[in-house]
Short mmCIF file of C-alpha atoms and ligand atoms in Angstrom, two decimals:
data_model
loop_
_atom_site.label_atom_id
_atom_site.label_comp_id
_atom_site.label_asym_id
_atom_site.label_seq_id
_atom_site.Cartn_x
_atom_site.Cartn_y
_atom_site.Cartn_z
CA MET A 1 34.53 -24.94 -4.54
CA LYS A 2 31.09 -23.54 -5.42
CA LEU A 3 29.51 -20.74 -3.41
CA ALA A 4 25.98 -19.33 -3.65
CA LEU A 5 25.48 -15.81 -2.29
CA VAL A 6 21.79 -15.20 -1.69
CA ALA A 7 19.87 -11.91 -1.68
CA ILE A 8 16.25 -12.15 -0.53
CA HIS A 9 14.43 -9.05 -1.76
CA ILE A 10 11.14 -7.67 -0.41
CA GLU A 11 9.55 -7.79 -3.86
CA ALA A 12 10.46 -7.51 -7.52
CA SER A 13 11.16 -3.80 -8.02
CA PRO A 14 13.83 -1.51 -9.45
CA ARG A 15 15.44 -1.53 -5.98
CA ALA A 16 15.73 -5.32 -5.91
CA VAL A 17 19.37 -5.45 -6.97
CA PRO A 18 21.85 -7.76 -5.15
CA LEU A 19 24.60 -5.16 -4.78
CA GLY A 20 25.92 -6.45 -1.42
CA PRO A 21 26.37 -10.10 -2.54
CA ALA A 22 27.79 -8.89 -5.86
CA MET A 23 30.41 -6.78 -4.02
CA LEU A 24 31.47 -9.92 -2.16
CA ALA A 25 31.49 -11.98 -5.36
CA SER A 26 33.78 -9.42 -7.01
CA ALA A 27 36.21 -9.48 -4.08
CA LEU A 28 36.23 -13.31 -4.10
CA ARG A 29 36.72 -13.50 -7.85
CA ARG A 30 39.73 -11.21 -7.65
CA ALA A 31 41.20 -13.13 -4.70
CA PHE A 32 40.66 -16.73 -5.83
CA GLY A 33 39.92 -16.72 -9.55
CA LEU A 34 38.55 -20.09 -10.69
CA ALA A 35 39.36 -21.84 -7.40
CA LEU A 36 36.07 -20.47 -6.08
CA GLN A 37 33.02 -20.17 -8.33
CA THR A 38 30.52 -17.74 -6.90
CA GLN A 39 26.93 -17.39 -8.03
CA VAL A 40 24.66 -14.55 -6.88
CA LEU A 41 21.00 -15.57 -6.50
CA ASP A 42 17.94 -13.31 -6.29
CA LEU A 43 15.06 -14.64 -4.17
CA PHE A 44 11.92 -12.90 -2.92
CA LEU A 45 9.87 -12.74 0.28
CA ASN A 46 6.82 -14.20 -1.44
CA GLN A 47 8.68 -17.48 -2.01
CA THR A 48 8.36 -20.30 0.50
CA PRO A 49 11.42 -21.61 2.36
CA SER A 50 11.18 -24.82 0.27
CA GLN A 51 11.13 -22.88 -2.99
CA CYS A 52 14.12 -20.83 -1.85
CA ALA A 53 16.03 -23.96 -0.81
CA GLU A 54 15.19 -25.67 -4.10
CA ARG A 55 16.48 -22.71 -6.09
CA ILE A 56 19.71 -22.59 -4.08
CA LEU A 57 20.36 -26.34 -4.40
CA GLU A 58 19.95 -26.17 -8.19
CA SER A 59 23.49 -24.78 -8.40
CA SER A 60 24.88 -27.64 -6.21
CA PRO A 61 26.85 -25.29 -3.95
CA ASP A 62 29.39 -26.30 -1.31
CA ALA A 63 28.67 -23.17 0.71
CA VAL A 64 25.76 -20.71 0.92
CA GLY A 65 25.89 -17.16 2.28
CA PHE A 66 22.74 -15.17 3.13
CA SER A 67 22.60 -11.39 3.03
CA MET A 68 20.41 -10.90 6.10
CA TYR A 69 18.24 -7.89 6.87
CA LEU A 70 15.42 -7.25 9.32
CA TRP A 71 12.79 -8.14 6.75
CA ASN A 72 14.30 -11.40 5.44
CA ARG A 73 15.79 -12.93 8.59
CA THR A 74 12.93 -15.35 9.20
CA LEU A 75 12.79 -16.61 5.61
CA ALA A 76 16.58 -16.85 5.42
CA LEU A 77 16.79 -18.95 8.61
CA GLU A 78 13.87 -21.19 7.60
CA THR A 79 15.55 -21.73 4.22
CA ALA A 80 18.87 -22.45 5.93
CA ALA A 81 17.16 -25.09 8.09
CA ILE A 82 15.84 -26.90 5.00
CA LEU A 83 19.25 -26.68 3.31
CA LYS A 84 20.96 -28.25 6.33
CA GLN A 85 18.34 -30.98 6.47
CA ARG A 86 18.82 -31.82 2.79
CA ARG A 87 22.60 -31.31 2.72
CA PRO A 88 24.13 -31.61 6.21
CA ASP A 89 27.61 -31.10 4.68
CA LEU A 90 26.67 -27.69 3.26
CA ILE A 91 28.42 -24.69 4.86
CA VAL A 92 25.85 -21.98 5.67
CA PHE A 93 26.81 -18.49 6.77
CA ALA A 94 25.20 -15.08 7.07
CA GLY A 95 26.20 -11.43 6.81
CA GLY A 96 24.40 -8.12 6.41
CA ALA A 97 22.87 -5.60 8.81
CA GLU A 98 20.67 -8.00 10.79
CA ALA A 99 23.36 -10.65 11.23
CA THR A 100 25.77 -7.93 12.36
CA ALA A 101 23.33 -6.29 14.78
CA ASP A 102 22.21 -9.56 16.36
CA LEU A 103 25.35 -11.63 15.86
CA ARG A 104 24.75 -13.91 18.84
CA GLY A 105 21.10 -14.50 17.98
CA VAL A 106 21.85 -15.45 14.36
CA LEU A 107 24.92 -17.51 15.29
CA GLY A 108 22.78 -19.31 17.86
CA ASP A 109 20.58 -20.68 15.08
CA PRO A 110 21.59 -24.33 14.52
CA SER A 111 21.48 -23.91 10.72
CA VAL A 112 24.10 -21.15 10.65
CA ASP A 113 27.77 -22.17 10.78
CA PHE A 114 29.27 -18.71 11.06
CA VAL A 115 28.45 -15.01 10.73
CA LEU A 116 30.53 -12.40 8.94
CA PRO A 117 29.75 -9.21 10.88
CA GLY A 118 30.08 -5.72 9.42
CA GLU A 119 31.52 -5.01 6.00
CA GLY A 120 32.05 -8.32 4.26
CA GLU A 121 34.52 -7.89 1.41
CA GLU A 122 37.78 -8.44 3.30
CA LEU A 123 36.22 -10.76 5.84
CA ILE A 124 34.75 -13.17 3.28
CA VAL A 125 38.06 -13.41 1.43
CA GLU A 126 39.77 -14.30 4.70
CA ALA A 127 37.07 -16.77 5.81
CA LEU A 128 36.74 -18.65 2.51
CA GLY A 129 40.51 -18.56 2.00
CA ARG A 130 40.88 -20.42 5.29
CA ILE A 131 38.13 -22.88 4.37
CA LEU A 132 39.85 -23.57 1.04
CA GLN A 133 42.95 -24.38 3.06
CA GLY A 134 41.05 -26.82 5.27
CA ALA A 135 39.78 -24.75 8.21
CA SER A 136 36.43 -25.81 9.61
CA PRO A 137 33.36 -23.52 9.79
CA ALA A 138 33.61 -23.74 13.59
CA ASP A 139 37.17 -22.31 13.40
CA ILE A 140 35.84 -19.39 11.41
CA ALA A 141 32.92 -18.82 13.81
CA ALA A 142 35.31 -18.76 16.76
CA SER A 143 37.80 -16.29 15.33
CA VAL A 144 36.08 -13.92 12.93
CA LYS A 145 36.09 -10.19 13.87
CA PRO A 146 34.50 -7.19 12.09
CA ARG A 147 36.90 -5.54 9.69
CA PRO A 148 35.68 -2.31 8.06
CA VAL A 149 37.29 -1.65 4.69
CA LYS A 150 39.62 1.31 5.33
CA ASP A 151 39.97 2.43 1.73
CA LEU A 152 37.01 1.81 -0.59
CA ALA A 153 39.34 2.37 -3.57
CA THR A 154 40.78 -1.10 -2.86
CA LEU A 155 37.45 -2.80 -3.65
CA PRO A 156 36.62 -3.94 -7.18
CA SER A 157 33.39 -2.61 -8.69
CA PRO A 158 30.90 -5.42 -9.43
CA PHE A 159 29.47 -3.29 -12.22
CA LEU A 160 32.79 -2.60 -13.91
CA ASP A 161 34.14 -6.18 -13.63
CA GLY A 162 30.94 -7.69 -15.09
CA THR A 163 29.73 -9.46 -11.91
CA LEU A 164 26.55 -7.36 -11.89
CA ARG A 165 25.13 -6.46 -15.29
CA PRO A 166 22.94 -3.33 -14.99
CA ALA A 167 20.93 -4.43 -18.02
CA ASP A 168 19.70 -7.52 -16.10
CA TYR A 169 17.79 -5.33 -13.62
CA SER A 170 15.19 -2.59 -13.93
CA GLY A 171 17.13 -0.28 -11.61
CA ALA A 172 20.55 0.07 -10.04
CA LEU A 173 21.83 0.56 -6.50
CA TRP A 174 24.79 2.92 -6.56
CA GLU A 175 27.10 3.01 -3.56
CA LEU A 176 28.92 6.33 -3.18
CA SER A 177 30.06 6.15 0.43
CA ARG A 178 30.01 4.19 3.68
CA GLY A 179 29.48 5.49 7.21
CA CYS A 180 27.70 8.56 8.49
CA PRO A 181 29.03 11.56 10.39
CA PHE A 182 25.88 11.69 12.55
CA LYS A 183 25.01 9.42 15.42
CA CYS A 184 21.23 9.10 15.66
CA ASP A 185 20.46 6.71 18.51
CA PHE A 186 17.98 4.55 16.57
CA CYS A 187 20.27 3.99 13.58
CA PHE A 188 22.94 1.38 13.00
CA GLU A 189 24.66 3.17 10.13
CA SER A 190 27.41 4.97 12.04
CA ARG A 191 28.16 2.31 14.63
CA GLY A 192 31.52 0.59 14.47
CA THR A 193 33.06 3.04 12.01
CA GLU A 194 34.13 6.65 12.30
CA GLY A 195 33.37 9.24 9.62
CA ILE A 196 32.62 8.75 5.97
CA ARG A 197 34.65 6.79 3.42
CA ARG A 198 33.99 7.62 -0.21
CA ILE A 199 34.14 5.72 -3.48
CA PRO A 200 36.80 7.39 -5.68
CA MET A 201 35.46 9.82 -8.28
CA GLU A 202 37.02 7.91 -11.24
CA ARG A 203 34.96 4.85 -10.31
CA VAL A 204 31.83 6.98 -9.78
CA GLU A 205 32.29 8.40 -13.27
CA ALA A 206 32.91 5.01 -14.90
CA GLU A 207 29.87 3.40 -13.23
CA LEU A 208 27.69 6.34 -14.22
CA GLU A 209 28.74 6.00 -17.85
CA LEU A 210 28.00 2.25 -17.70
CA PHE A 211 24.49 2.88 -16.29
CA ALA A 212 23.77 5.36 -19.08
CA ALA A 213 25.09 3.00 -21.77
CA SER A 214 23.10 0.06 -20.32
CA GLY A 215 19.77 1.89 -20.48
CA VAL A 216 19.25 1.97 -16.69
CA ARG A 217 16.17 4.08 -15.92
CA GLU A 218 16.35 4.45 -12.12
CA VAL A 219 19.34 4.67 -9.79
CA PHE A 220 19.06 4.53 -5.99
CA VAL A 221 22.04 6.27 -4.45
CA LEU A 222 23.41 4.50 -1.37
CA ASP A 223 24.74 7.36 0.72
CA PRO A 224 22.65 8.29 3.76
CA THR A 225 23.87 11.90 3.76
CA PHE A 226 24.66 12.50 0.08
CA ASN A 227 25.04 16.29 0.41
CA TYR A 228 27.11 16.34 3.63
CA HIS A 229 30.24 17.16 1.59
CA LYS A 230 28.75 19.92 -0.51
CA ALA A 231 31.58 20.19 -3.04
CA GLY A 232 31.65 16.41 -3.68
CA ALA A 233 27.87 16.25 -3.99
CA LYS A 234 27.84 19.10 -6.49
CA GLN A 235 30.58 17.40 -8.50
CA VAL A 236 28.47 14.23 -8.73
CA LEU A 237 25.36 16.23 -9.69
CA ARG A 238 27.26 17.97 -12.51
CA LEU A 239 28.56 14.60 -13.71
CA ILE A 240 25.02 13.20 -13.74
CA ALA A 241 23.70 16.18 -15.72
CA ASP A 242 26.49 15.62 -18.23
CA ARG A 243 26.62 11.79 -18.52
CA ALA A 244 23.23 10.46 -17.46
CA PRO A 245 20.57 13.14 -17.97
CA ASP A 246 17.84 10.58 -18.76
CA ILE A 247 18.19 8.48 -15.60
CA HIS A 248 16.03 9.20 -12.54
CA PHE A 249 18.10 9.31 -9.33
CA PHE A 250 16.90 8.86 -5.74
CA PHE A 251 19.00 10.58 -3.06
CA GLU A 252 18.88 10.71 0.73
CA ILE A 253 19.96 14.14 1.89
CA ARG A 254 20.14 16.35 4.99
CA SER A 255 18.29 19.66 4.80
CA GLU A 256 21.06 21.59 6.65
CA PHE A 257 23.45 21.35 3.72
CA ILE A 258 21.15 22.50 0.92
CA ASP A 259 22.09 25.82 -0.67
CA GLN A 260 20.81 27.73 -3.69
CA GLU A 261 23.41 26.29 -6.08
CA MET A 262 22.74 22.75 -4.89
CA ALA A 263 18.97 23.18 -5.32
CA GLU A 264 19.58 24.31 -8.91
CA LEU A 265 21.89 21.36 -9.58
CA PHE A 266 19.24 18.94 -8.28
CA ALA A 267 16.68 20.72 -10.47
CA ALA A 268 18.89 20.23 -13.53
CA ILE A 269 18.68 16.42 -13.35
CA ARG A 270 15.86 13.90 -12.95
CA CYS A 271 15.70 13.08 -9.25
CA THR A 272 13.65 12.63 -6.09
CA LEU A 273 15.07 13.55 -2.68
CA GLN A 274 14.30 11.83 0.60
CA ILE A 275 14.84 13.83 3.77
CA GLY A 276 14.82 12.25 7.23
CA LEU A 277 12.68 14.63 9.26
CA GLN A 278 11.67 11.96 11.85
CA SER A 279 9.99 14.57 14.11
CA ALA A 280 9.42 18.32 14.05
CA HIS A 281 10.22 18.68 17.77
CA ASP A 282 13.75 19.64 18.72
CA GLU A 283 13.45 18.30 22.28
CA VAL A 284 12.25 14.90 21.00
CA LEU A 285 15.06 14.73 18.46
CA ARG A 286 17.66 15.79 21.03
CA SER A 287 16.71 12.74 23.09
CA ILE A 288 17.93 10.57 20.22
CA SER A 289 21.03 12.67 19.43
CA ARG A 290 19.55 14.68 16.56
CA THR A 291 18.58 18.33 16.41
CA PHE A 292 15.96 20.30 14.51
CA ASN A 293 15.66 23.93 13.54
CA ALA A 294 12.22 24.51 12.02
CA GLN A 295 13.13 27.89 10.49
CA ASP A 296 16.22 26.56 8.78
CA PHE A 297 14.35 23.45 7.60
CA GLU A 298 11.58 25.53 6.04
CA ALA A 299 14.07 27.90 4.40
CA LYS A 300 16.03 25.02 2.84
CA LEU A 301 12.88 23.30 1.66
CA LEU A 302 11.75 26.55 0.08
CA LEU A 303 14.93 26.49 -2.05
CA LEU A 304 13.99 23.02 -3.33
CA HIS A 305 10.34 23.97 -3.79
CA GLN A 306 11.20 27.09 -5.79
CA ALA A 307 13.65 25.15 -7.94
CA GLY A 308 10.95 22.53 -8.62
CA VAL A 309 12.79 19.57 -7.07
CA PRO A 310 10.51 16.75 -5.82
CA TYR A 311 11.17 15.73 -2.21
CA GLY A 312 9.67 13.46 0.41
CA PHE A 313 10.13 13.02 4.16
CA ASP A 314 10.53 10.21 6.65
CA LEU A 315 8.71 10.50 9.98
CA ILE A 316 8.88 8.18 12.99
CA TYR A 317 6.22 7.72 15.66
CA GLY A 318 6.93 6.35 19.12
CA LEU A 319 10.20 8.24 19.65
CA PRO A 320 11.20 8.71 23.32
CA GLY A 321 9.49 11.78 24.76
CA ASP A 322 7.07 12.05 21.83
CA SER A 323 3.30 11.66 22.15
CA LEU A 324 0.38 11.14 19.79
CA GLU A 325 -0.28 14.90 19.79
CA GLY A 326 3.39 15.58 19.11
CA PHE A 327 3.47 13.07 16.27
CA CYS A 328 0.32 14.58 14.71
CA ALA A 329 1.87 18.06 14.94
CA SER A 330 5.03 16.73 13.20
CA LEU A 331 2.93 15.15 10.47
CA ASP A 332 0.90 18.32 9.96
CA PHE A 333 4.13 20.35 9.81
CA ALA A 334 5.57 17.94 7.23
CA MET A 335 2.40 18.14 5.12
CA SER A 336 2.49 21.96 5.20
CA LEU A 337 5.72 21.72 3.19
CA VAL A 338 3.92 19.87 0.36
CA PRO A 339 6.09 16.76 0.12
CA ASN A 340 5.93 14.52 -2.90
CA HIS A 341 5.44 11.62 -0.48
CA LEU A 342 5.54 11.09 3.27
CA ASP A 343 6.85 7.79 4.65
CA VAL A 344 5.82 7.16 8.26
CA PHE A 345 7.38 4.40 10.38
CA ARG A 346 6.91 3.05 13.88
CA LEU A 347 10.11 3.29 15.92
CA SER A 348 12.16 0.10 15.91
CA VAL A 349 14.64 -0.49 18.72
CA LEU A 350 17.24 -2.29 16.64
CA PRO A 351 19.81 -4.53 18.32
CA GLY A 352 23.24 -2.96 18.37
CA THR A 353 21.99 0.64 18.35
CA ARG A 354 22.49 3.13 21.17
CA LEU A 355 18.70 3.21 21.58
CA ALA A 356 18.74 -0.51 22.40
CA GLU A 357 21.21 0.28 25.19
CA THR A 358 19.15 3.15 26.61
CA ALA A 359 15.64 1.71 26.02
CA VAL A 360 15.17 0.44 29.57
CA GLY A 361 16.14 3.77 31.13
CA LEU A 362 13.79 5.57 28.74
CA GLY A 363 10.93 3.23 29.66
CA LEU A 364 10.57 1.99 26.07
CA GLN A 365 8.74 -1.34 25.83
CA HIS A 366 9.54 -3.03 22.54
CA GLN A 367 9.38 -6.36 20.75
CA GLU A 368 12.34 -8.57 21.56
CA GLN A 369 12.22 -10.12 18.11
CA ASN A 370 12.38 -8.78 14.58
CA PRO A 371 10.99 -6.16 13.74
CA TYR A 372 11.75 -4.86 17.30
CA GLN A 373 8.95 -2.27 17.19
CA VAL A 374 8.17 -0.07 20.17
CA LEU A 375 5.05 -1.24 22.09
CA SER A 376 4.66 1.67 24.50
CA SER A 377 6.59 4.43 26.22
CA PRO A 378 5.84 6.67 29.22
CA THR A 379 4.47 9.33 26.81
CA PHE A 380 3.10 7.14 23.99
CA SER A 381 0.63 4.49 25.18
CA ALA A 382 -0.05 1.27 23.26
CA GLU A 383 -3.46 2.68 22.24
CA ASP A 384 -1.90 5.89 20.99
CA LEU A 385 0.66 3.90 19.00
CA GLU A 386 -2.21 2.03 17.35
CA ARG A 387 -3.86 5.34 16.45
CA ALA A 388 -0.57 6.60 15.04
CA ALA A 389 -0.33 3.39 12.99
CA ARG A 390 -3.79 4.09 11.54
CA ILE A 391 -2.78 7.65 10.67
CA ALA A 392 0.36 6.28 8.99
CA LEU A 393 -1.78 3.83 6.99
CA GLY A 394 -4.23 6.56 5.96
CA CYS A 395 -1.33 8.77 4.89
CA ASP A 396 0.29 6.04 2.85
CA VAL A 397 -2.86 4.98 1.01
CA LEU A 398 -4.53 8.38 0.55
CA TYR A 399 -1.46 10.52 -0.08
CA ASN A 400 1.39 8.29 -1.34
CA GLN A 401 -0.35 5.43 -3.14
CA GLY A 402 -3.24 7.74 -4.05
CA ARG A 403 -0.83 10.26 -5.63
CA ALA A 404 -2.74 13.09 -3.99
CA VAL A 405 -0.07 15.82 -4.21
CA PRO A 406 -1.89 17.93 -6.88
CA TRP A 407 -5.19 18.15 -4.99
CA PHE A 408 -4.56 17.44 -1.32
CA GLY A 409 -3.70 21.03 -0.31
CA LEU A 410 -6.79 22.51 -2.01
CA VAL A 411 -9.09 19.96 -0.39
CA GLN A 412 -7.48 20.15 3.05
CA GLU A 413 -7.68 23.94 3.08
CA ALA A 414 -11.37 23.85 2.17
CA LEU A 415 -12.11 21.21 4.80
CA GLU A 416 -10.22 23.20 7.46
CA MET A 417 -9.11 19.89 8.92
CA PRO A 418 -5.52 18.96 9.83
CA PRO A 419 -3.94 16.33 7.54
CA SER A 420 -3.44 13.96 10.49
CA GLU A 421 -7.21 13.96 11.11
CA ILE A 422 -7.99 13.42 7.42
CA PHE A 423 -5.60 10.45 7.33
CA GLU A 424 -7.04 8.89 10.48
CA ARG A 425 -10.56 9.21 9.14
CA PHE A 426 -9.49 7.75 5.80
CA ALA A 427 -8.04 4.71 7.59
CA THR A 428 -11.51 4.16 9.11
CA PHE A 429 -13.17 4.69 5.72
CA LEU A 430 -10.83 2.07 4.23
CA GLU A 431 -12.28 -0.62 6.52
CA HIS A 432 -15.34 -0.84 4.25
CA PRO A 433 -14.22 0.33 0.81
CA GLU A 434 -16.98 0.46 -1.80
CA SER A 435 -14.65 -0.12 -4.71
CA GLU A 436 -11.29 -1.65 -5.56
CA ASP A 437 -10.43 1.45 -7.56
CA LEU A 438 -8.40 3.67 -5.20
CA THR A 439 -9.29 6.86 -7.07
CA GLN A 440 -12.99 6.09 -6.60
CA VAL A 441 -12.45 5.32 -2.90
CA GLN A 442 -10.58 8.60 -2.44
CA GLY A 443 -13.33 10.52 -4.28
CA ALA A 444 -16.11 8.92 -2.19
CA PHE A 445 -14.21 9.66 1.03
CA ILE A 446 -13.61 13.31 0.19
CA ALA A 447 -17.25 13.75 -0.93
CA ALA A 448 -18.42 12.24 2.39
CA LEU A 449 -16.29 14.72 4.36
CA PHE A 450 -17.84 17.67 2.50
CA GLU A 451 -21.32 16.18 2.81
CA GLU A 452 -20.87 16.16 6.60
CA ARG A 453 -20.24 19.88 6.41
CA GLY A 454 -23.36 20.32 4.27
CA ASP A 455 -21.21 21.39 1.35
CA ASP A 456 -22.09 18.91 -1.39
CA LEU A 457 -21.20 21.32 -4.19
CA MET A 458 -17.64 21.74 -2.99
CA GLY A 459 -17.51 17.97 -2.45
CA SER A 460 -18.43 17.31 -6.07
CA ILE A 461 -15.76 19.73 -7.38
CA ALA A 462 -13.23 18.06 -5.05
CA GLY A 463 -14.39 14.67 -6.37
CA ASP A 464 -13.71 15.79 -9.94
CA LEU A 465 -10.20 16.91 -8.97
CA VAL A 466 -9.51 13.53 -7.37
CA THR A 467 -10.85 11.75 -10.45
CA TYR A 468 -8.83 13.76 -12.95
CA PHE A 469 -5.50 13.64 -11.12
CA GLY A 470 -5.91 10.01 -10.02
CA TYR A 471 -6.54 8.73 -13.53
CA ALA A 472 -4.02 11.09 -15.12
CA ALA A 473 -1.35 9.66 -12.79
CA GLU A 474 -2.42 6.14 -13.82
CA LEU A 475 -1.69 7.04 -17.43
CA THR A 476 1.64 8.78 -16.86
CA GLU A 477 3.05 6.56 -14.12
CA ASP A 478 1.55 3.15 -14.78
CA GLY A 479 1.68 3.30 -18.56
CA SER A 480 -2.06 2.72 -19.18
CA ALA A 481 -3.09 3.86 -22.68
CA SER A 482 -6.42 5.51 -21.91
CA ARG A 483 -9.25 5.51 -19.43
CA HIS A 484 -12.86 6.64 -19.03
CA ALA A 485 -13.83 8.95 -16.22
CA SER A 486 -17.08 10.51 -14.97
CA PHE A 487 -17.20 14.16 -13.96
CA GLN A 488 -19.89 16.30 -12.28
CA HIS A 489 -18.50 19.59 -13.56
CA ASP A 490 -17.08 20.66 -16.91
CA PRO A 491 -13.62 19.02 -16.75
CA GLU A 492 -12.20 21.25 -19.50
CA ALA A 493 -13.24 24.38 -17.62
CA LEU A 494 -11.86 22.86 -14.41
CA LEU A 495 -8.43 22.32 -15.99
CA GLU A 496 -8.45 25.81 -17.52
CA GLN A 497 -9.17 27.34 -14.14
CA LEU A 498 -6.40 25.34 -12.50
CA GLN A 499 -3.92 26.35 -15.20
CA ALA A 500 -4.99 29.97 -14.79
CA GLY A 501 -4.05 29.70 -11.11
CA GLY A 502 -7.42 28.83 -9.52
CA SER A 503 -6.04 28.40 -6.05
CA SER A 504 -9.02 27.48 -3.86
CA LEU A 505 -11.97 25.11 -4.09
CA GLU A 506 -14.24 28.07 -3.38
CA GLU A 507 -13.00 29.87 -6.53
CA LEU A 508 -13.48 26.69 -8.56
CA VAL A 509 -17.05 26.29 -7.31
CA PHE A 510 -17.89 29.75 -8.64
CA SER A 511 -16.04 29.48 -11.94
CA VAL A 512 -16.58 25.88 -13.14
CA PRO A 513 -20.11 25.10 -14.42
CA SER A 514 -21.97 21.95 -13.51
CA ARG A 515 -21.84 19.49 -16.43
CA PRO A 516 -22.22 15.80 -15.59
CA CYS A 517 -20.35 13.96 -18.36
CA GLU A 518 -18.17 11.06 -19.37
CA ALA A 519 -14.69 11.79 -20.67
CA LEU A 520 -11.79 9.87 -22.15
CA LEU A 521 -8.31 10.52 -20.77
CA SER A 522 -5.43 9.44 -22.98
CA LEU A 523 -1.71 9.93 -23.24
CA GLN A 524 -0.38 11.71 -26.32
CA ASP A 525 3.34 12.55 -26.59
CA GLY A 526 3.65 12.16 -22.84
CA GLU A 527 0.82 14.66 -22.18
CA VAL A 528 -2.56 13.72 -20.70
CA CYS A 529 -5.38 14.71 -23.10
CA LEU A 530 -9.05 14.91 -22.14
CA GLU A 531 -11.94 14.43 -24.55
CA ILE A 532 -15.55 14.87 -23.44
CA LEU A 533 -17.71 12.08 -24.83
CA ALA A 534 -21.26 12.59 -26.06
S1 SF4 B 1 19.60 8.23 10.63
FE1 SF4 B 1 20.73 9.02 8.86
S2 SF4 B 1 21.88 10.77 9.68
FE2 SF4 B 1 21.28 9.54 11.46
S3 SF4 B 1 23.02 8.15 11.82
FE3 SF4 B 1 21.54 7.09 10.51
S4 SF4 B 1 22.26 7.46 8.43
FE4 SF4 B 1 23.23 8.98 9.76
#
């Protein structure tokens, strides 16, 4: 029997690794050997359903399983419909977070024969074992029940058994645990299972050594609260420093469990931390079974900041009890802690979560279909949600995509304008951009804000900062060899002043002479060099 397990990724990126399907393929290979040949296929959201179906049929499978998430449900079901049309005998099934959360909805689709809810490794072995023995897909659909894997040590590693070759991908997903000790109402992670189950340390060590030997450059750690068990987290961080010092790791952590030693261990490796802030209001977070202590949060972030560890936050708008003003205050609080990036999302009321059960009582109006986003609440009107969406867009483009960390604080302080207002105004500015070059758009926007205040001089210094850091980031992060840039003030003097600790735009205005010029930025030994041209 031939089986195709399909991962549909958002886009080609270092995160686009089919770890879930590969875990299932490993379990099947161990259980059935050659009696079941499993192929893992990578597809992408920019492919049409026909292209996806064509690719799947190339391997002439007898059965096809889709790994279904919120973002790929529609494409997966449209592809399944074409597959069934072309090959009515084909067995089609689905698993993954979306199929688990909306089991009835997915099972109700005529193209899906059965759903494997929850963790799939033991369930898929049982289901396909029964099919190999002659059971029908309808039998499976009628009898299958979620079965969390009690002991993760019993699962084979798809990396170590050769199912998933790290060298075939530009990044790796690295599962360290399953489950979460917290119970946030909007999240599906902790439902159905109690507590955390961990991957044994011997396997963690072996996979880490394989990543390092395979030349993996980025690893995304799958553990929603990596530092919850402090001792275990520190053990992994020491292992990374020892075995994989050149790989960049991405962790999701909770601020409560950071301590001085942990901050230093994070600082000793290449990593970026993501912290789920969601809101800076304790009463809002309490309504979704989370808590927040601003003092403790700031103190823990200070440890990371002082150790030089890059971190970013997640924020959600539309939470029950929150308002546009409350969201803006949360965003401004988050920005005051100088994150490396700030990811802002509209609340989704996901099927299967506690929030979905309480939404009516809370007065939350939300989409009934994927992506289940909130449409209004008693404290957050539809218009306010649209404004929050614009602020989120402005933040993403100006701050995250625009790599504004080095200059944003200086400019914001001089403008005396809250970040939320700057982001909202940038979203408006983006409606008629004068260039396709984001650095130029950022520079023009900032100059316009200063012009409004009658402070053109400060605007032109700010523009030079945006130009330098925007193009320097292009060189270091995007791998461009060199690039021309125009400055209004002496760029060499500007950099000297910044290195000497020039900490306000006002100081820079007084100390950097006007010198309109063209300059060449280039990368030499990993450092950005600037040469003023004639
Ligand atoms: S949001 Fe994070 S901390 Fe809360 S339940 Fe989900 S995974 Fe756990």
